[in-house]
Coordinates of C-alpha atoms (C1' of nucleotides) in Angstrom, one line a residue:
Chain A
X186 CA 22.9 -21.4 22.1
X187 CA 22.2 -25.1 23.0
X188 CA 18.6 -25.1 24.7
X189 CA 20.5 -27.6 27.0
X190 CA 22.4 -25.4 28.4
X191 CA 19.8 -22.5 28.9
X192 CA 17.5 -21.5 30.9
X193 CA 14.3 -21.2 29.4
X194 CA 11.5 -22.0 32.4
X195 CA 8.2 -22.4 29.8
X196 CA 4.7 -23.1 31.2
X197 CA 2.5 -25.6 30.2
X198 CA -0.3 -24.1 31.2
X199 CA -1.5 -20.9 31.5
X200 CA -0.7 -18.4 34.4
X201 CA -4.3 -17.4 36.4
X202 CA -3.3 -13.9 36.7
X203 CA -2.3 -13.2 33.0
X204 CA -5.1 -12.1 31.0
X205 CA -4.1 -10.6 27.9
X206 CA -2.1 -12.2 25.2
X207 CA 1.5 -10.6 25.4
X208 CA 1.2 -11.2 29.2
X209 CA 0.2 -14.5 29.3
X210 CA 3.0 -15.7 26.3
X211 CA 5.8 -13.7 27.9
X212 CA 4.8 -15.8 31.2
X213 CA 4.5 -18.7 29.1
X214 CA 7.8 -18.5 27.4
X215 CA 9.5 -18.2 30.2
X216 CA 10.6 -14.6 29.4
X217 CA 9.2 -12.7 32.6
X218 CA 9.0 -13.3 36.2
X219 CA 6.9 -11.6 38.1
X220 CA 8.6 -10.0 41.4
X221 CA 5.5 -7.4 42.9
X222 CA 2.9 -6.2 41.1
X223 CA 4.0 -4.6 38.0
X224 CA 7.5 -5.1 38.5
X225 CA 9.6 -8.1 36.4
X226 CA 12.3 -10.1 36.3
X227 CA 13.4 -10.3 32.8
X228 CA 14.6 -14.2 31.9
X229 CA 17.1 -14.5 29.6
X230 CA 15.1 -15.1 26.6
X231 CA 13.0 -11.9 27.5
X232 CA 16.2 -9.7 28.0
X233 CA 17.3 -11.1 24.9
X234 CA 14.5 -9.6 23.1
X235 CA 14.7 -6.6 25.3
X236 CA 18.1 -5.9 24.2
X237 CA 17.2 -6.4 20.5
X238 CA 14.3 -3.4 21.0
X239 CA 16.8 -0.8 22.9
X240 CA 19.4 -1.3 20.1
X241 CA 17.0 -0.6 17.2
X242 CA 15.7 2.5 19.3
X243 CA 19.0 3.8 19.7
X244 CA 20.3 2.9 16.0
X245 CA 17.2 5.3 15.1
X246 CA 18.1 8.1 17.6
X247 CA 21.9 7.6 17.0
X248 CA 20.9 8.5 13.0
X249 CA 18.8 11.3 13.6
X250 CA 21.8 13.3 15.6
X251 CA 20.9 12.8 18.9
X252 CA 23.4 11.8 21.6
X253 CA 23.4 8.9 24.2
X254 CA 24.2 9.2 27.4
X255 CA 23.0 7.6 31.1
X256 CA 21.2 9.7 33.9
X257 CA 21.0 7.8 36.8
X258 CA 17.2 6.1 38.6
X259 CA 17.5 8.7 41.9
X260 CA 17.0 12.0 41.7
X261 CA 17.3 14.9 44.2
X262 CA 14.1 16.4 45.5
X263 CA 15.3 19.8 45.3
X264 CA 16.1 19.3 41.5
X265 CA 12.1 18.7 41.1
X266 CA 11.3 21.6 43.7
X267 CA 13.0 24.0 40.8
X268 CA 10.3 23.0 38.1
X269 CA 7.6 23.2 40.8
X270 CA 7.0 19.3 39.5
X271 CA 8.2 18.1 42.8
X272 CA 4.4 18.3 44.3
X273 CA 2.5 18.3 41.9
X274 CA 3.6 14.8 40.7
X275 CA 1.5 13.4 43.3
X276 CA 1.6 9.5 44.9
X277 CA 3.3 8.4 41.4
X278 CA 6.1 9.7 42.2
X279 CA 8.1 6.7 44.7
X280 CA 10.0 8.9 47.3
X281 CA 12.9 8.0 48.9
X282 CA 15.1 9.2 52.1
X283 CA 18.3 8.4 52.4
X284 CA 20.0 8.0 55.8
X285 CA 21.5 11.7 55.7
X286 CA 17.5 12.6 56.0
X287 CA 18.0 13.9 52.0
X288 CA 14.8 13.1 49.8
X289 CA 15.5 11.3 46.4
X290 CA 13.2 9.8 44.1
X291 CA 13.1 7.1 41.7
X292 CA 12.9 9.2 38.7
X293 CA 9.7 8.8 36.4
X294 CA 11.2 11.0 33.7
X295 CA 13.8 13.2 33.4
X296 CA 13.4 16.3 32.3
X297 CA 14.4 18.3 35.3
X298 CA 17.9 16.5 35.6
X299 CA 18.7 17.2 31.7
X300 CA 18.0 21.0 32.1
X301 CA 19.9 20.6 34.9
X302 CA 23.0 19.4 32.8
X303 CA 22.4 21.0 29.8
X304 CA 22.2 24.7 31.7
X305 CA 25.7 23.6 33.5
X306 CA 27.9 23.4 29.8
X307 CA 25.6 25.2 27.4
X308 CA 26.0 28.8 27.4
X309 CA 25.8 29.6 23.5
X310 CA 23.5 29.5 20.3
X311 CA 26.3 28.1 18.4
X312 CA 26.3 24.9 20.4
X313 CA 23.0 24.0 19.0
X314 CA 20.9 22.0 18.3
X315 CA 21.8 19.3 20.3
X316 CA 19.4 16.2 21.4
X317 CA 20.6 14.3 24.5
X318 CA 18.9 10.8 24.8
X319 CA 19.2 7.7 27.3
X320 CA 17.8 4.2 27.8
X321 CA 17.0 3.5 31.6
X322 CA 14.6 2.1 34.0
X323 CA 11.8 4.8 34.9
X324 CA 9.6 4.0 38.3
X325 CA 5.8 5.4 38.4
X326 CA 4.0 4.0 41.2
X327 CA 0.8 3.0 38.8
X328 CA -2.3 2.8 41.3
X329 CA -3.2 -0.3 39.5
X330 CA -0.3 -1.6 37.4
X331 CA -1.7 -4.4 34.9
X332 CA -1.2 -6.1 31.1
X333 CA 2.3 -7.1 32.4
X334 CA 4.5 -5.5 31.0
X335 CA 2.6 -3.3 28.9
X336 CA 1.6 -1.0 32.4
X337 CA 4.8 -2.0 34.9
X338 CA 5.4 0.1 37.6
X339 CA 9.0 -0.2 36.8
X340 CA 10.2 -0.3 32.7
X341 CA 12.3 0.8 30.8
X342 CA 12.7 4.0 28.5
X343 CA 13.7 5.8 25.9
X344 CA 13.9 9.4 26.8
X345 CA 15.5 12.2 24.8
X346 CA 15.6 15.8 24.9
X347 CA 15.8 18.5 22.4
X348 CA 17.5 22.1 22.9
X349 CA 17.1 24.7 20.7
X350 CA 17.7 28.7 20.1
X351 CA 14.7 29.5 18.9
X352 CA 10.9 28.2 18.1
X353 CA 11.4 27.0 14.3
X354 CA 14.6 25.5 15.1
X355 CA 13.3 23.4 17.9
X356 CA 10.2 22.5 15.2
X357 CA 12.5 21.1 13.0
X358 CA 14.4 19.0 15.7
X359 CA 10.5 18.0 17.0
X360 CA 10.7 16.5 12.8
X361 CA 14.0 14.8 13.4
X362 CA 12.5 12.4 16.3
X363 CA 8.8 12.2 14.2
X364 CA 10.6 10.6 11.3
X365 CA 12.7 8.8 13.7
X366 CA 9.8 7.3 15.3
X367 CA 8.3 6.4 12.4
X368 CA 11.5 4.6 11.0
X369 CA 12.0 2.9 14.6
X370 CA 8.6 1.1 15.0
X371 CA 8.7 -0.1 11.1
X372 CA 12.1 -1.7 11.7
X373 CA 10.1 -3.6 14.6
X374 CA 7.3 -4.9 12.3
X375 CA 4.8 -2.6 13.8
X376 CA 2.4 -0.5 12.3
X377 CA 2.6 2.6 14.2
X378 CA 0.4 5.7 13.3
X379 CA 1.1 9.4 15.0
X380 CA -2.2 11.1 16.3
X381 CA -2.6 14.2 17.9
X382 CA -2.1 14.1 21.6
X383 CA -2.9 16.2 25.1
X384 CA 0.0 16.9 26.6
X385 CA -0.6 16.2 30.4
X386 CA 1.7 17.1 32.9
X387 CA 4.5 17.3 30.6
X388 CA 3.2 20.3 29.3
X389 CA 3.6 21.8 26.0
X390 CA 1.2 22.4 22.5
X391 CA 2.8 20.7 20.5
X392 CA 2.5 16.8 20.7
X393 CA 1.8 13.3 19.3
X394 CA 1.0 9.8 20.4
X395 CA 2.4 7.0 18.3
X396 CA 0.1 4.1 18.4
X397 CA 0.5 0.5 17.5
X398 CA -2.3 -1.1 15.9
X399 CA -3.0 -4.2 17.3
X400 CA -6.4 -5.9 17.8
X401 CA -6.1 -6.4 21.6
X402 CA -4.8 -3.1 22.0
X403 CA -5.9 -1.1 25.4
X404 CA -7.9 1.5 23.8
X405 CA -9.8 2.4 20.6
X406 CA -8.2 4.9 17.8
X407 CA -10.2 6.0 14.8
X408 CA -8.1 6.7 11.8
X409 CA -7.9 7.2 7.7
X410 CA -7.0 3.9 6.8
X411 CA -5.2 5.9 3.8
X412 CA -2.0 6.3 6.9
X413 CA -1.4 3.0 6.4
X414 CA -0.3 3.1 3.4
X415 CA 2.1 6.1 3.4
X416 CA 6.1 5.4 2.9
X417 CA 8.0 5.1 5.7
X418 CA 11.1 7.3 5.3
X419 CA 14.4 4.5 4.0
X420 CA 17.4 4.8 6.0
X421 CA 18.2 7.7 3.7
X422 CA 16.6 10.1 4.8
X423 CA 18.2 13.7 5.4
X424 CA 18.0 14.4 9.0
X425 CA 20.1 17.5 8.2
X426 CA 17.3 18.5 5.4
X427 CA 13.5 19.5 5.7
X428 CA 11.5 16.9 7.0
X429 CA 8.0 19.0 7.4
X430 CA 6.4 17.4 4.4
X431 CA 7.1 14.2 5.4
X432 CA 5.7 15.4 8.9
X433 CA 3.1 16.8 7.2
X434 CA 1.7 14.0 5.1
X435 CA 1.4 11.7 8.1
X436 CA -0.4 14.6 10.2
X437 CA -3.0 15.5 7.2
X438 CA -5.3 12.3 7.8
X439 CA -7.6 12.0 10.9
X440 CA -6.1 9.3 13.7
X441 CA -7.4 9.9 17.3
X442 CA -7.3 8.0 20.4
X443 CA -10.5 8.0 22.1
X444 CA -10.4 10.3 24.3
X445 CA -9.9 13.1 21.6
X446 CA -11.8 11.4 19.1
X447 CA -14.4 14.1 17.4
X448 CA -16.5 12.6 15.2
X449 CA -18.2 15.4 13.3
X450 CA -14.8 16.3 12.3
X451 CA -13.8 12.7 11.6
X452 CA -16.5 12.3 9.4
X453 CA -16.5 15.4 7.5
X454 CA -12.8 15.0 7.0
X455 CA -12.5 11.2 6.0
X456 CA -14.5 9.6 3.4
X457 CA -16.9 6.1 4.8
X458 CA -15.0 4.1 2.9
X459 CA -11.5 5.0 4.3
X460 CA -12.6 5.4 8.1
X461 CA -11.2 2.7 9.9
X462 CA -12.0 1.8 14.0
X463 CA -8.9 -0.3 15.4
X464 CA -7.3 -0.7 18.9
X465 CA -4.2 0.8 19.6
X466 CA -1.1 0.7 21.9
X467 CA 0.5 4.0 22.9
X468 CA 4.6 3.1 21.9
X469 CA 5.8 6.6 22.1
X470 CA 5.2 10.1 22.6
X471 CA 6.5 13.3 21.3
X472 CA 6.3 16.8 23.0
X473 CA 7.8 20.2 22.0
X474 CA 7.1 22.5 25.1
X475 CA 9.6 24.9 24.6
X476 CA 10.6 27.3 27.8
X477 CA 8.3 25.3 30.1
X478 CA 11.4 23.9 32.2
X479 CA 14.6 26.0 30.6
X480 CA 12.3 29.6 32.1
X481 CA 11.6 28.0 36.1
X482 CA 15.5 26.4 35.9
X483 CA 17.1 29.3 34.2
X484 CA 18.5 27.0 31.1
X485 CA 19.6 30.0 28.8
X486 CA 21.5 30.3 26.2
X487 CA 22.8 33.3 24.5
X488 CA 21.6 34.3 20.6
X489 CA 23.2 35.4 18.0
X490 CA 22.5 38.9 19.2
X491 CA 23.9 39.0 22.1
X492 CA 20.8 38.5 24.8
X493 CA 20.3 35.4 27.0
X494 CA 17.3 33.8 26.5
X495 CA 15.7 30.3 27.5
X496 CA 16.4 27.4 25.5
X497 CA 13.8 25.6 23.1
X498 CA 12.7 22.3 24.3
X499 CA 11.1 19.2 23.4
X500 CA 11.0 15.8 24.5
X501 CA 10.8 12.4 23.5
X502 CA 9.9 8.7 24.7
X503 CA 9.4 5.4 23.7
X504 CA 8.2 2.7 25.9
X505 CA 11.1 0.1 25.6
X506 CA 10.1 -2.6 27.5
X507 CA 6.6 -1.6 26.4
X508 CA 7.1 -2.3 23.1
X509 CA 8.0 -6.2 24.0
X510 CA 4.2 -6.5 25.1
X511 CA 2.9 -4.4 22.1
X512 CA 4.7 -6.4 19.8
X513 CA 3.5 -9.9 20.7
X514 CA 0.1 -8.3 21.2
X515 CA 0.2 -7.3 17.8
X516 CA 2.3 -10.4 16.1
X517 CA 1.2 -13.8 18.0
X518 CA -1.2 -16.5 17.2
X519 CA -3.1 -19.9 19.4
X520 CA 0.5 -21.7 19.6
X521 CA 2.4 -18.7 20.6
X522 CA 4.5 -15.4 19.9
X523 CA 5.5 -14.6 16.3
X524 CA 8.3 -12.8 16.5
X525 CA 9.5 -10.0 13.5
X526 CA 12.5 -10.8 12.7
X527 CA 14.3 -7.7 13.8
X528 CA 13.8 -8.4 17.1
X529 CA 13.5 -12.0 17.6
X530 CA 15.4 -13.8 20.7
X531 CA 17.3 -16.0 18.4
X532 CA 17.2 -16.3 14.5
X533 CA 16.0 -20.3 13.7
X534 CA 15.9 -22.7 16.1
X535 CA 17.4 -26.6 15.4
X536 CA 15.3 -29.3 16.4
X537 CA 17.2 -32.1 16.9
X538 CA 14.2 -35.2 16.8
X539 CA 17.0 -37.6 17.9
X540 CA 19.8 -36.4 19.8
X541 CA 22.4 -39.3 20.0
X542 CA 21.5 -40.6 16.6
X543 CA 25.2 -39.8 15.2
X544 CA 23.4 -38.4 11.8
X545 CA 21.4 -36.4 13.4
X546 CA 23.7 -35.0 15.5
X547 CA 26.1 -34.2 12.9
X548 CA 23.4 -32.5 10.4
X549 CA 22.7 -30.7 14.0
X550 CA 26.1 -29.3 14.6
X551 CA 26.6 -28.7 10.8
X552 CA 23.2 -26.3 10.6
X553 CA 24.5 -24.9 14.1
X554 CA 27.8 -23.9 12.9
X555 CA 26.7 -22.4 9.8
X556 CA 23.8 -20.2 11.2
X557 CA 26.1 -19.0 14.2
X558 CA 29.1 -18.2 11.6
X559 CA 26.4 -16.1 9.3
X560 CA 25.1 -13.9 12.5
X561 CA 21.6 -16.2 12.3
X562 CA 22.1 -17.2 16.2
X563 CA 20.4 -20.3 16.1
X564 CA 18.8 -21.8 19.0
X565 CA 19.6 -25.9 19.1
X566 CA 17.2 -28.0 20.9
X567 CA 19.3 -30.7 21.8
X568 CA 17.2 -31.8 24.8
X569 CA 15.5 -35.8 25.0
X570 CA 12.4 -34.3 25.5
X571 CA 9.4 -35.8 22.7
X572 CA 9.4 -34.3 19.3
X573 CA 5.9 -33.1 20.0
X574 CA 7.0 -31.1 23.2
X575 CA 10.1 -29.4 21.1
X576 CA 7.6 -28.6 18.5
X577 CA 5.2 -26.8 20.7
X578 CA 8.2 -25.0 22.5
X579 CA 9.1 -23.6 19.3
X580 CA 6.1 -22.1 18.7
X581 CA 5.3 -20.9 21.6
X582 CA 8.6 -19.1 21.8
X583 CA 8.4 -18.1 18.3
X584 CA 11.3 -17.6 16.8
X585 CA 11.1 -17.2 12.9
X586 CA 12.5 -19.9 11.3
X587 CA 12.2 -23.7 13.0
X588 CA 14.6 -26.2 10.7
X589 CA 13.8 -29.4 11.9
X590 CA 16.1 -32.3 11.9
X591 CA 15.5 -36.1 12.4
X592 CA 16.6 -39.3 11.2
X593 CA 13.5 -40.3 8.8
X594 CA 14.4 -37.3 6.5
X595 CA 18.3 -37.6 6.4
X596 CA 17.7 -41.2 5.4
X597 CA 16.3 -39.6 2.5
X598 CA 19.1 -36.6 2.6
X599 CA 16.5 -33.9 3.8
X600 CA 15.5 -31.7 6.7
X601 CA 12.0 -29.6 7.1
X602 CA 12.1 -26.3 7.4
X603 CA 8.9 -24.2 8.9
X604 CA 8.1 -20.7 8.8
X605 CA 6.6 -19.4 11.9
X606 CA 4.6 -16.5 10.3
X607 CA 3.1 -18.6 7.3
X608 CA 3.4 -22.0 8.8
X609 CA 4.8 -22.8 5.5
X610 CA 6.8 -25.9 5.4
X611 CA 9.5 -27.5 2.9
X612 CA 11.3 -30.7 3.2
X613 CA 14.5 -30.2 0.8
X614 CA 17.9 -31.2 1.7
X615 CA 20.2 -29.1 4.7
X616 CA 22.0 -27.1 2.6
X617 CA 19.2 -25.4 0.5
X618 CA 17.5 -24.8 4.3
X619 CA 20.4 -23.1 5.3
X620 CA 20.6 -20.9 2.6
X621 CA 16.9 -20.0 2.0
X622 CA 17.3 -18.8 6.2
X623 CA 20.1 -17.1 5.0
X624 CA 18.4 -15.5 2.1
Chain B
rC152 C1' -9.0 5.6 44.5
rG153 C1' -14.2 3.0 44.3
rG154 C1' -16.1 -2.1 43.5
rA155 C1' -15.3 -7.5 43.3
rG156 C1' -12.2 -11.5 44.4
rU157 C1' -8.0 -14.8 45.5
rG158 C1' -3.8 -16.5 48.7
rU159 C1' -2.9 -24.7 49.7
rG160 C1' 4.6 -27.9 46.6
rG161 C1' 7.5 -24.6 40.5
rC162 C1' 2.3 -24.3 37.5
rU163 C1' -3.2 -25.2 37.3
rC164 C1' -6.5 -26.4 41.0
rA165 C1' -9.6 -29.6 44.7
rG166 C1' -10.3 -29.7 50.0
rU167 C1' -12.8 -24.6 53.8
rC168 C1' -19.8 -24.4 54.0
rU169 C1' -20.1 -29.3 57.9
rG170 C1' -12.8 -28.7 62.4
rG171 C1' -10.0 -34.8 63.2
rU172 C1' -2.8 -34.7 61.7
rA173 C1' -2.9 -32.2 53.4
rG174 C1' -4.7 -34.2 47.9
rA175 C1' -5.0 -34.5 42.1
rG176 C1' -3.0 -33.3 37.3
rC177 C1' 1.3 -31.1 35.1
rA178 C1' 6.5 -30.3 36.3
rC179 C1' 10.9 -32.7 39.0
rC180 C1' 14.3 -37.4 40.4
rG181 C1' 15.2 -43.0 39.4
rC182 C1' 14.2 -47.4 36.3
rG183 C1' 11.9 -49.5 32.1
rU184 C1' 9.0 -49.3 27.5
rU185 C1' 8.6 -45.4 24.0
rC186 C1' 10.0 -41.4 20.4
rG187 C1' 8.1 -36.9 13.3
rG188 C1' 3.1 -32.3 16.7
rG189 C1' 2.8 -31.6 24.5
rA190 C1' 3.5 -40.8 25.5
rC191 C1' 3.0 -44.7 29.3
rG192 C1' 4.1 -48.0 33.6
rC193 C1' 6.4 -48.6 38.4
rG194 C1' 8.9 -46.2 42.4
rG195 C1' 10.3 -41.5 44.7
rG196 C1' 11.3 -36.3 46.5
rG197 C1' 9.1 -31.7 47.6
rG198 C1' 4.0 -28.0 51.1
rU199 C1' 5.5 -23.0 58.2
rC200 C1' -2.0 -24.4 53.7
rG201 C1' 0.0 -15.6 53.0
rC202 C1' 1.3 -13.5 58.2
rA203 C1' -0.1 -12.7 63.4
rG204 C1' -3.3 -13.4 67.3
rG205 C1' -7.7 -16.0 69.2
rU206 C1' -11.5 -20.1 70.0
rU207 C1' -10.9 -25.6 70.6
rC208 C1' -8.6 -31.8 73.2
rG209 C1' -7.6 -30.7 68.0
rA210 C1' -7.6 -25.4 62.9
rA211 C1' -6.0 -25.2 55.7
rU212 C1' -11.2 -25.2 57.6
rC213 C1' -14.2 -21.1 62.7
rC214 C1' -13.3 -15.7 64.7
rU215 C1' -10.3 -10.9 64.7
rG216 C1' -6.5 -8.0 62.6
rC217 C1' -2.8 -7.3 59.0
rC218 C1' -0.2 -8.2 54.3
rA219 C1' 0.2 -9.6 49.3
rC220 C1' -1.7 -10.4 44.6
rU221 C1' -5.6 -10.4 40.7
rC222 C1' -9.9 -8.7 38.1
rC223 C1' -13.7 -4.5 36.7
rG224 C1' -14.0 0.8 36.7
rA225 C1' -11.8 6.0 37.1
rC226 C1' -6.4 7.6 36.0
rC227 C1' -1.5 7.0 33.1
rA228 C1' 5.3 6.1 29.0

RNA sequence: CGGAGUGUGGCUCAGUCUGGUAGAGCACCGCGUUCGGGACGCGGGGGUCGCAGGUUCGAAUCCUGCCACUCCGACCA
């Protein structure tokens, strides 16, 4: 992409209403626009990020068997009057009329509408397990919707949904998406650590928070720093196999949130020298909850004996376009966003210190054709705006590699080449750059 | 939902107390000088001062009502 032909609306200076980092750089970088309070615009350099999240989620739930498909944002009332959740969901819940007088509302999850469709094909034990999962915009009217998008009314997420025959096989899918989430937030350059969770309206006994550490996280965690060492399962890993010792080693340790902290058990169970107090962002959540929706909605499936019973069920979310905000809260510095590379906008952005100058330009379009043709997707800033302003853009926008061309150094037959993470910086000649980016 | 605030050009804000026909910086347009870490000069465009009603010769400014948004707290993917 050539930034002259983009749209990328940065600040200058800093929005009054933004106080906390990944708000106020998302403003900043022109990747958000605010529409009404906690509801967003997403520019294109934002959505480009946003993208890069929901594909890594799904890679993750794609490879741990579960099965994509799109529910839509409305939902009947009487789908929610089954589950009994239609009142007790309270003024969260946005509801809608439509002009035939019938009550909808903008779903907030969607639990009831997947029992609903799994209940309508599923009649038999031998059809399982089976994990249904979409990406889509959720709406919960927050009372006081903040942090951006790190507490939006509307955002997007990951939901899935496990079904089950019995209580140990619907354990072992609760594994599949535990490993899953572990592997998903690594692949994002986050450390994310499971803790035990309440379960809250969803209901269930079984569940687990998964919490980015990140220092200007929204609330306190208290955990064995020991977690943050354990090996995060490689691409490799047997979904079809037993994962409960892999679940098991990263539930041994003590990691709490706050408001379940205990800390007669916390130090009894974890050594002075290993406790560690961070802040945390909640990412993700796990439940297993079993007949709490297939029993009221009458999901049941047949066993292997010959009785109908309810199906097992658990479910699953991750905060999509939460994760933007919790990654730039956790990966940023003064000059701007530090973006992993996973899920950067674009790869390396070109500075062109002179467009016009016919060197320039050529080393320019050379460095642009090579990074596009190797998947890099580089980001040229062939604007006439001052080197100083292209340098603080590129910052502020973060994208991992800046190679930096101008006509001082190809006099002498070299470019720069800057590391966003490190700052580190090396003046060697283009081609080198090009393949250390590419190494 | 309790408490505290704020609404003036795209952004950050001054002007409101003490009423007199709307300003600054940044951004934008034109010209020129510049150009390796957010340059400078000259000229220019852009604002129903959140909305409605009221007081007044005259309202961004005073009064009443409403709306929106933000912050702190309680609550939540």
């Amino acid at each position: 992409m050539r930034l002259s032909r983009y749209f990328l609306p940065v600040l200058k200076q800093n929005p009054a209403e933004a106080q906390i980092a990944s708000h106020r750089l998302m403003l900043r970088a022109g990747m958000l626009r605010q529409e009404a309070a906690g509801i967003y615009a997403w520019l294109p350099l934002g959505y480009r990020v946003l993208r890069k999240i929901e594909q890594i989620v799904r890679e993750e739930m794609d490879r741990a068997g579960a099965i994509e498909v799109l529910m839509p944002t409305l939902q009947l009332a009487d789908l929610w009057r089954e589950s009994g959740r239609y009142d007790d969901y309270g003024a969260e819940m946005l509801r809608i009329t439509d002009r035939h007088e019938r009550e909808l509302l903008y779903g907030p999850t969607n639990e009831e509408m997947i029992t609903e469709i799994f209940r309508a094909y599923v009649k038999s034990y031998k059809e399982l397990p089976k994990n249904l999962y979409h990406i889509q915009w959720k709406f919960r009217d927050e009372q006081r919707p903040r942090f951006g998008v790190m507490r939006g009314r509307e955002f997007l997420m990951k939901d899935a949904y496990s079904f089950d025959v019995d209580d140990e096989r619907g354990q072992q899918s609760y594994n599949r998406m535990f490993v899953a989430y572990l592997r998903t937030f690594q692949r994002m350059g986050l450390q994310a650590a499971p803790m035990r969770a309440e379960t809250g309206p969803i209901g269930g006994d079984l569940s687990h928070e998964f919490i980015v550490l990140a220092q200007t996280g929204e609330s306190a965690v208290f955990l064995d720093r020991r977690m943050l060492d354990l090996p995060v399962p490689g691409e490799d890993v047997d979904y079809e196999g037993d994962l409960s010792g892999i679940v098991a080693d990263w539930t041994r340790l003590y990691a709490a949130t706050e408001d379940v902290h205990d800390p007669a058990r916390y130090e009894r169970e974890t050594a002075e020298a290993d406790r560690l107090t961070a802040r945390g962002i909640e990412v993700g959540q796990t439940f297993y909850f079993g007949d709490k929706y297939s029993r009221p909605m009458k999901a049941n499936v047949s066993g292997p004996d010959g009785v109908e019973r309810p199906v097992q069920m658990g479910s699953y979310g991750v905060g999509v376009s939460r994760l933007a905000g919790a990654i730039i809260e956790a990966s940023h510095d003064e000059a701007g966003i530090i973006w992993p590379d996973a899920v950067a906008p674009f790869g390396v952005g070109i500075v062109s210190l002179r467009p016009g100058d016919a060197a320039v330009d050529a080393a320019c379009e050379r460095a642009y054709a090579a990074l596009t043709a190797t998947g890099k997707e580089p980001l040229l800033d062939d604007t006439d705006e001052r080197p100083g302003g292209k340098f603080a853009t590129m910052d502020l926008i973060g994208l991992p590699w800046q190679l930096i061309i101008g006509p001082r150094g190809l006099a002498d037959g070299v470019v720069e080449l800057k590391r966003r993470r490190t700052g580190e910086r090396r003046t060697l000649p283009l081609d080198e750059a090009l393949a250390a980016i590419s190494a």
